[in-house]
Amino acid sequence: MNKIKAGIIGGAGYTGGEMLRILVNHPNVEIAFVNSTSNAGNLISDVHTDLIGDTDLKFVSDISQNIDVLFLCVGHGDAKKFLAANPIDEQIKIIDLSQDFRLHANAHFSTADSGLKNKDFVYGLPELNREAIKTAANIANPGCFATCIQLGLLPLAAKGLIKSEVHINATTGSTGAGQSLSATSHFSWRNNNLSIYKAFDHQHLNEIGESLLQLQPALDQALNFIPQRGDFTRGILAAMYTESDLTLEEAQTIYEEYYSEHPFTHVSRKNIDLKQVVNTNKALVHVEKHGNKLFVISIIDNLLKGASGQAVQNMNLMFGLEEKAGLSLKGIGF
């Protein structure tokens, strides 16, 4: 088959770099262009220096419409601005990694002024919406915290078994804050440090809530989410618990059956740790029972299953490719 022609907007950042690292070696993809206005004319390998010897592509400032799929690796709020300023032909599939189109209220984007059709976005969590993703024209890629937490809760919601409030503590690596420097991303502040931010009102709660309601429409229990900044580069570990009448064996069976047809999410009956998933598109979930509390741990790499890897997984589904194509990535192990 002819290779899929892919364009990348925002190729100099963390998610753009991860997208390049995957697509350079994807057997079914040709990178048509990588857009970065601040780096136009520079070799990609001058910015992402680990790609020396892997590609001779340069960043460009223009945008070609001669592509099959466009990845928007831009900041929150910037995807809408980009599409408003740069109407994209309707035959081009769009996969947006920002939060601009994730919520139901924002999933419709009007391009009426350009003469092109309006764009509707499907929420791109394969473990929730795989069949809809296969026929989607445009995808809103989920957030990293949202992905990790949802994978820990979807099997319960699918059975209508979230019957009391859920308590969630999740810690993310420094790459989750993006490449731009801020007071809380400098090495001297982040190193040997731990902090909490946006307690109880993190923006990813909205998309988590919509997904759980999709599976359990009568859900009316609170999600109490405490996000933390961790002293490490990449990965998210989410630990959550809720009251449950399930036995441990019943819970493990529910989780294993839910994820049995999903190639990247695996249920481990042994405790899990971040190094098992860092640099991979895998998610691992572990379930324990403590008295009347069901305790769930889920882990992902925030830049891969939480961003660029999941975007490529969605692309594979949209184009009828093998779901794992280009994503058999090597973990670090130690």
Coordinates of N, CA, C and O in Angstrom, one line a residue, residues 74-216:
V74 N 0.5 21.2 19.4 CA 0.6 22.6 19.8 C 0.0 22.7 21.2 O -0.6 21.8 21.8
G75 N 0.2 23.9 21.8 CA -0.3 24.2 23.2 C -1.8 24.3 23.2 O -2.5 24.5 22.2
H76 N -2.3 24.2 24.4 CA -3.8 24.4 24.6 C -4.2 25.7 24.2 O -3.7 26.8 24.6
G77 N -5.3 25.8 23.4 CA -5.8 27.0 22.9 C -5.3 27.3 21.5 O -5.9 28.1 20.7
D78 N -4.1 26.7 21.1 CA -3.5 27.0 19.9 C -4.0 26.2 18.7 O -3.9 26.6 17.5
A79 N -4.6 25.1 19.0 CA -5.2 24.3 17.9 C -6.3 25.0 17.2 O -6.4 25.1 16.0
K80 N -7.2 25.6 18.0 CA -8.4 26.3 17.4 C -7.8 27.5 16.6 O -8.3 27.8 15.5
K81 N -6.9 28.2 17.2 CA -6.3 29.4 16.5 C -5.7 28.9 15.2 O -5.8 29.6 14.1
F82 N -5.0 27.8 15.2 CA -4.3 27.3 14.0 C -5.3 27.0 12.9 O -5.2 27.4 11.7
L83 N -6.4 26.3 13.2 CA -7.4 25.9 12.3 C -8.2 27.1 11.8 O -8.6 27.1 10.6
A84 N -8.4 28.1 12.6 CA -9.1 29.3 12.2 C -8.3 30.0 11.1 O -8.8 30.6 10.2
A85 N -7.0 30.0 11.3 CA -6.1 30.8 10.4 C -5.6 30.0 9.2 O -5.2 30.5 8.2
N86 N -5.7 28.6 9.3 CA -5.2 27.7 8.2 C -6.3 26.7 7.9 O -6.1 25.5 8.4
P87 N -7.3 27.0 7.1 CA -8.3 26.0 6.8 C -7.6 24.7 6.2 O -6.9 24.9 5.2
I88 N -8.0 23.6 6.7 CA -7.4 22.3 6.2 C -8.4 21.6 5.4 O -9.6 21.4 5.8
D89 N -8.0 21.1 4.2 CA -8.9 20.4 3.3 C -9.6 19.2 4.1 O -9.0 18.6 4.9
E90 N -10.9 19.0 3.7 CA -11.7 18.1 4.5 C -11.3 16.7 4.4 O -11.6 15.8 5.2
Q91 N -10.5 16.3 3.3 CA -10.1 14.9 3.2 C -8.9 14.6 4.1 O -8.5 13.4 4.3
I92 N -8.3 15.6 4.7 CA -7.1 15.4 5.6 C -7.6 15.1 7.0 O -8.4 15.9 7.5
K93 N -7.2 14.0 7.5 CA -7.6 13.7 8.9 C -6.7 14.5 9.9 O -5.5 14.7 9.7
I94 N -7.3 15.0 10.9 CA -6.6 15.8 11.9 C -6.6 15.1 13.3 O -7.6 14.6 13.7
I95 N -5.4 15.0 13.9 CA -5.3 14.5 15.2 C -4.7 15.6 16.1 O -3.5 15.9 15.9
D96 N -5.5 16.1 17.0 CA -5.1 17.2 17.8 C -4.7 16.8 19.2 O -5.4 16.1 19.9
L97 N -3.4 17.1 19.6 CA -2.9 16.7 20.9 C -3.2 17.8 22.0 O -2.8 17.5 23.1
S98 N -3.8 18.9 21.7 CA -4.1 19.9 22.7 C -5.5 19.5 23.3 O -6.1 18.5 23.0
Q99 N -5.9 20.3 24.2 CA -7.2 20.0 24.9 C -8.4 20.7 24.3 O -9.5 20.6 24.7
D100 N -8.2 21.3 23.1 CA -9.2 22.2 22.5 C -10.5 21.5 22.2 O -11.6 22.2 22.2
F101 N -10.5 20.3 21.8 CA -11.7 19.6 21.2 C -12.1 18.4 22.0 O -12.9 17.6 21.6
R102 N -11.5 18.2 23.2 CA -11.8 17.0 24.0 C -13.2 16.9 24.6 O -13.7 15.8 24.6
L103 N -13.7 17.9 25.0 CA -15.0 17.9 25.7 C -16.1 17.9 24.6 O -16.0 18.5 23.6
H104 N -17.3 17.3 25.0 CA -18.4 17.3 24.0 C -18.8 18.6 23.5 O -19.1 18.8 22.3
A105 N -18.8 19.6 24.4 CA -19.2 21.0 24.0 C -18.3 21.6 23.0 O -18.6 22.6 22.4
N106 N -17.0 21.1 23.0 CA -16.0 21.7 22.1 C -15.7 20.9 20.9 O -14.8 21.2 20.1
A107 N -16.3 19.7 20.7 CA -15.9 18.8 19.7 C -16.3 19.1 18.3 O -15.9 18.5 17.3
H108 N -17.1 20.2 18.1 CA -17.5 20.7 16.8 C -16.8 22.0 16.5 O -16.9 23.0 17.3
F109 N -16.1 22.1 15.4 CA -15.4 23.3 15.0 C -15.9 23.8 13.7 O -15.9 23.0 12.7
S110 N -16.3 25.0 13.6 CA -16.9 25.6 12.4 C -15.8 26.2 11.6 O -15.0 27.0 12.0
T111 N -15.8 25.8 10.3 CA -14.9 26.4 9.3 C -15.7 27.0 8.2 O -15.3 27.1 7.0
A112 N -16.9 27.5 8.5 CA -17.8 28.0 7.5 C -17.3 29.1 6.7 O -17.5 29.3 5.5
D113 N -16.5 30.0 7.4 CA -15.9 31.2 6.7 C -15.0 30.8 5.6 O -14.7 31.5 4.6
S114 N -14.4 29.6 5.7 CA -13.4 29.2 4.7 C -14.0 28.4 3.5 O -13.4 28.1 2.5
G115 N -15.3 28.1 3.6 CA -16.0 27.4 2.5 C -15.8 25.9 2.7 O -16.4 25.1 1.9
L116 N -15.1 25.4 3.7 CA -14.9 24.0 3.9 C -16.0 23.5 4.9 O -16.6 24.3 5.6
K117 N -16.1 22.2 5.0 CA -17.1 21.6 5.9 C -16.7 21.8 7.4 O -15.5 21.9 7.6
N118 N -17.6 21.8 8.3 CA -17.3 21.9 9.7 C -16.6 20.6 10.1 O -16.7 19.6 9.5
K119 N -15.8 20.7 11.2 CA -15.0 19.5 11.6 C -15.5 19.1 13.0 O -15.7 19.9 13.9
D120 N -15.8 17.8 13.1 CA -16.2 17.1 14.3 C -15.1 16.2 14.8 O -14.5 15.5 14.0
F121 N -14.8 16.3 16.1 CA -13.7 15.5 16.7 C -14.3 14.4 17.6 O -15.2 14.6 18.4
V122 N -13.7 13.2 17.4 CA -14.0 12.1 18.3 C -12.9 12.0 19.4 O -11.8 12.2 19.1
Y123 N -13.4 11.7 20.6 CA -12.4 11.6 21.7 C -11.6 10.3 21.5 O -12.1 9.2 21.5
G124 N -10.3 10.5 21.4 CA -9.4 9.4 21.0 C -8.8 8.6 22.0 O -7.6 8.4 22.1
L125 N -9.6 8.0 22.9 CA -9.1 6.9 23.8 C -9.6 5.6 23.3 O -10.7 5.2 23.4
P126 N -8.6 4.8 22.7 CA -9.0 3.6 22.0 C -9.7 2.6 22.9 O -10.6 1.8 22.5
E127 N -9.3 2.6 24.2 CA -9.9 1.6 25.1 C -11.4 2.0 25.5 O -12.1 1.2 26.1
L128 N -11.8 3.1 25.0 CA -13.2 3.6 25.2 C -13.9 3.7 23.9 O -15.1 3.3 23.7
N129 N -13.3 4.2 22.8 CA -14.0 4.6 21.6 C -13.3 4.0 20.3 O -13.4 4.6 19.3
R130 N -12.8 2.8 20.4 CA -12.1 2.2 19.3 C -12.9 2.2 18.0 O -12.4 2.6 17.0
E131 N -14.1 1.8 18.1 CA -14.9 1.7 16.8 C -15.2 3.0 16.2 O -15.2 3.2 15.0
A132 N -15.5 4.0 17.1 CA -15.8 5.4 16.6 C -14.5 6.0 16.0 O -14.5 6.7 15.0
I133 N -13.4 5.7 16.6 CA -12.1 6.2 16.1 C -11.8 5.7 14.7 O -11.3 6.4 13.8
K134 N -12.2 4.4 14.4 CA -11.9 3.8 13.1 C -12.6 4.6 12.0 O -12.1 4.6 10.8
T135 N -13.7 5.2 12.2 CA -14.4 5.9 11.2 C -14.4 7.4 11.3 O -15.1 8.1 10.6
A136 N -13.6 7.9 12.3 CA -13.5 9.3 12.5 C -12.7 10.1 11.5 O -11.7 9.6 10.9
A137 N -13.1 11.3 11.2 CA -12.3 12.2 10.4 C -11.3 13.0 11.2 O -10.2 13.3 10.6
N138 N -11.6 13.2 12.4 CA -10.7 14.1 13.3 C -10.8 13.5 14.7 O -11.8 13.0 15.2
I139 N -9.6 13.6 15.4 CA -9.5 13.0 16.7 C -9.0 14.1 17.7 O -8.0 14.8 17.4
A140 N -9.6 14.1 18.8 CA -9.1 14.9 20.0 C -8.4 13.9 20.9 O -9.0 13.1 21.5
N141 N -7.1 14.0 20.9 CA -6.3 13.1 21.7 C -6.4 13.4 23.2 O -6.4 14.5 23.6
P142 N -6.6 12.4 24.0 CA -6.8 12.6 25.4 C -5.6 13.2 26.1 O -4.5 13.1 25.7
G143 N -5.9 13.8 27.3 CA -4.8 14.3 28.1 C -4.1 13.2 28.8 O -4.6 12.0 28.9
C144 N -2.9 13.4 29.3 CA -2.0 12.4 29.9 C -2.6 11.9 31.2 O -2.7 10.7 31.4
F145 N -2.9 12.8 32.1 CA -3.5 12.4 33.4 C -4.8 11.7 33.1 O -5.1 10.7 33.7
A146 N -5.6 12.3 32.2 CA -6.9 11.7 31.9 C -6.8 10.3 31.4 O -7.6 9.4 31.8
T147 N -5.8 10.0 30.5 CA -5.6 8.7 30.0 C -5.3 7.7 31.1 O -5.9 6.6 31.2
C148 N -4.3 8.1 31.9 CA -3.9 7.2 33.0 C -5.0 6.9 34.0 O -5.2 5.7 34.4
I149 N -5.7 7.9 34.4 CA -6.8 7.7 35.4 C -8.0 6.9 34.8 O -8.6 6.0 35.4
Q150 N -8.4 7.3 33.6 CA -9.5 6.6 32.9 C -9.2 5.1 32.8 O -10.1 4.2 33.0
L151 N -8.0 4.7 32.4 CA -7.6 3.3 32.3 C -7.8 2.6 33.6 O -8.0 1.3 33.6
G152 N -7.6 3.3 34.7 CA -7.8 2.7 36.0 C -9.3 2.5 36.4 O -9.6 1.7 37.3
L153 N -10.2 3.3 35.7 CA -11.6 3.3 36.1 C -12.6 2.8 35.1 O -13.7 2.4 35.5
L154 N -12.2 2.7 33.8 CA -13.2 2.3 32.8 C -13.8 1.0 33.0 O -15.1 0.8 32.8
P155 N -13.1 -0.1 33.4 CA -13.7 -1.4 33.6 C -14.8 -1.3 34.7 O -15.9 -2.0 34.5
L156 N -14.6 -0.5 35.7 CA -15.7 -0.4 36.8 C -16.9 0.3 36.2 O -18.0 -0.1 36.4
A157 N -16.7 1.4 35.5 CA -17.8 2.2 35.0 C -18.6 1.4 33.9 O -19.8 1.5 33.9
A158 N -17.9 0.5 33.2 CA -18.6 -0.3 32.2 C -19.5 -1.3 32.8 O -20.5 -1.7 32.1
K159 N -19.3 -1.6 34.0 CA -20.2 -2.5 34.7 C -21.1 -1.8 35.7 O -21.9 -2.4 36.5
G160 N -21.1 -0.5 35.7 CA -21.9 0.3 36.6 C -21.5 0.2 38.0 O -22.4 0.3 38.9
L161 N -20.2 0.0 38.3 CA -19.8 -0.4 39.6 C -19.0 0.7 40.4 O -18.4 0.4 41.4
I162 N -19.1 1.9 39.9 CA -18.5 3.0 40.7 C -19.7 3.6 41.5 O -20.5 4.4 41.1
K163 N -19.8 3.1 42.8 CA -20.9 3.4 43.6 C -20.6 4.3 44.8 O -21.5 4.6 45.6
S164 N -19.4 4.7 44.9 CA -19.0 5.7 45.9 C -17.9 6.6 45.4 O -17.4 6.3 44.3
E165 N -17.6 7.7 46.1 CA -16.6 8.6 45.5 C -15.3 7.9 45.3 O -14.9 7.0 46.0
V166 N -14.5 8.5 44.4 CA -13.2 7.9 44.0 C -12.1 8.9 44.5 O -12.2 10.1 44.2
H167 N -11.1 8.4 45.1 CA -10.0 9.2 45.6 C -8.8 8.9 44.7 O -8.4 7.7 44.6
I168 N -8.2 9.9 44.1 CA -7.1 9.7 43.1 C -5.9 10.6 43.5 O -6.1 11.8 43.7
N169 N -4.8 9.9 43.6 CA -3.5 10.7 43.7 C -2.6 10.3 42.6 O -2.4 9.1 42.4
A170 N -2.2 11.2 41.8 CA -1.4 10.9 40.6 C -0.2 11.8 40.5 O -0.3 13.0 40.7
T171 N 0.9 11.3 40.1 CA 2.2 12.0 40.0 C 2.7 11.9 38.6 O 2.8 10.8 38.0
T172 N 3.1 13.1 38.0 CA 3.6 13.1 36.7 C 5.0 13.7 36.6 O 5.5 14.4 37.5
G173 N 5.7 13.3 35.6 CA 7.1 13.7 35.4 C 7.1 15.1 34.8 O 6.1 15.7 34.4
S174 N 8.3 15.7 34.8 CA 8.5 17.1 34.4 C 8.1 17.4 33.0 O 7.7 18.5 32.6
T175 N 8.2 16.4 32.1 CA 7.8 16.7 30.7 C 6.4 17.0 30.5 O 6.0 17.5 29.5
G176 N 5.6 16.6 31.5 CA 4.1 16.9 31.4 C 3.8 18.4 31.4 O 2.8 18.8 31.0
A177 N 4.8 19.2 31.8 CA 4.6 20.7 31.9 C 5.0 21.3 30.5 O 4.9 22.5 30.4
G178 N 5.5 20.5 29.6 CA 5.9 21.1 28.3 C 7.3 21.6 28.3 O 8.0 21.6 29.3
Q179 N 7.7 22.1 27.1 CA 9.1 22.5 27.0 C 9.5 23.9 27.4 O 10.6 24.2 27.8
S180 N 8.5 24.7 27.4 CA 8.7 26.1 27.9 C 9.0 26.2 29.3 O 8.4 25.5 30.2
L181 N 10.0 27.0 29.7 CA 10.4 27.1 31.1 C 9.4 27.8 31.9 O 8.8 28.8 31.5
S182 N 9.2 27.4 33.1 CA 8.4 28.1 34.1 C 9.1 27.9 35.5 O 10.1 27.2 35.6
A183 N 8.6 28.6 36.5 CA 9.2 28.6 37.8 C 9.2 27.2 38.3 O 10.1 26.8 39.1
T184 N 8.2 26.3 38.0 CA 8.2 25.0 38.5 C 8.8 23.9 37.6 O 8.6 22.7 37.9
S185 N 9.4 24.3 36.5 CA 10.0 23.4 35.6 C 11.5 23.5 35.6 O 12.2 22.7 34.9
H186 N 12.1 24.5 36.2 CA 13.6 24.6 36.2 C 14.1 23.4 37.0 O 13.6 23.0 38.0
F187 N 15.3 22.9 36.6 CA 15.9 21.8 37.3 C 16.2 22.1 38.7 O 15.9 21.2 39.6
S188 N 16.6 23.3 39.0 CA 17.0 23.6 40.4 C 15.8 23.5 41.4 O 15.9 23.3 42.6
W189 N 14.6 23.8 40.8 CA 13.4 23.7 41.7 C 12.8 22.3 41.7 O 12.4 21.8 42.7
R190 N 12.8 21.7 40.5 CA 12.1 20.4 40.4 C 12.9 19.3 41.0 O 12.4 18.3 41.6
N191 N 14.3 19.4 40.9 CA 15.1 18.3 41.4 C 15.0 18.2 42.9 O 15.0 19.1 43.7
N192 N 14.9 16.9 43.4 CA 14.8 16.6 44.8 C 13.6 17.3 45.5 O 13.6 17.8 46.6
N193 N 12.5 17.4 44.7 CA 11.3 18.2 45.2 C 10.1 17.4 44.8 O 10.0 16.5 43.9
L194 N 9.0 17.8 45.5 CA 7.7 17.2 45.2 C 6.6 18.2 45.6 O 6.7 18.9 46.6
S195 N 5.6 18.4 44.7 CA 4.6 19.4 45.0 C 3.3 19.0 44.5 O 3.2 18.2 43.5
I196 N 2.2 19.6 45.0 CA 0.8 19.4 44.6 C 0.3 20.6 43.9 O 0.7 21.8 44.3
Y197 N -0.5 20.5 42.9 CA -1.0 21.6 42.1 C -2.4 21.3 41.6 O -2.7 20.1 41.4
K198 N -3.2 22.3 41.5 CA -4.6 22.2 41.0 C -5.4 21.1 41.7 O -6.1 20.3 41.1
A199 N -5.2 21.0 43.0 CA -5.9 20.0 43.8 C -7.4 20.1 43.6 O -8.0 21.2 43.7
F200 N -8.1 19.0 43.3 CA -9.6 18.9 43.2 C -10.2 19.6 41.9 O -11.3 19.4 41.7
D201 N -9.4 20.4 41.2 CA -10.0 21.1 40.0 C -9.1 21.1 38.8 O -9.1 22.0 38.0
H202 N -8.3 20.0 38.6 CA -7.5 19.9 37.4 C -8.4 19.8 36.2 O -9.4 19.1 36.2
Q203 N -7.9 20.4 35.1 CA -8.8 20.4 33.9 C -9.1 19.1 33.3 O -10.1 18.9 32.7
H204 N -8.3 18.1 33.6 CA -8.5 16.7 33.0 C -9.7 16.0 33.7 O -10.2 15.1 33.1
L205 N -10.2 16.5 34.8 CA -11.3 16.0 35.4 C -12.6 16.0 34.5 O -13.4 15.1 34.6
N206 N -12.6 17.0 33.7 CA -13.8 17.2 32.9 C -13.9 16.1 31.8 O -15.0 15.5 31.6
E207 N -12.8 15.8 31.2 CA -12.9 14.7 30.2 C -13.0 13.3 30.8 O -13.6 12.4 30.3
I208 N -12.4 13.1 32.0 CA -12.6 11.9 32.7 C -14.0 11.7 33.1 O -14.6 10.6 32.9
G209 N -14.7 12.7 33.6 CA -16.1 12.6 33.9 C -17.0 12.3 32.8 O -17.9 11.5 32.9
E210 N -16.7 12.9 31.6 CA -17.5 12.6 30.4 C -17.4 11.2 30.0 O -18.3 10.5 29.6
S211 N -16.1 10.6 30.0 CA -15.9 9.3 29.6 C -16.6 8.3 30.6 O -17.2 7.3 30.1
L212 N -16.5 8.5 31.9 CA -17.1 7.6 32.8 C -18.7 7.7 32.7 O -19.3 6.6 32.7
L213 N -19.2 8.8 32.4 CA -20.7 8.9 32.2 C -21.1 8.2 30.9 O -22.2 7.7 30.8
Q214 N -20.2 8.2 29.9 CA -20.5 7.5 28.7 C -20.8 6.0 29.0 O -21.6 5.3 28.4
L215 N -20.0 5.4 29.9 CA -20.2 4.0 30.3 C -21.2 3.8 31.4 O -21.8 2.8 31.5
Q216 N -21.2 4.7 32.4 CA -22.1 4.6 33.5 C -22.9 5.9 33.6 O -22.6 6.8 34.4

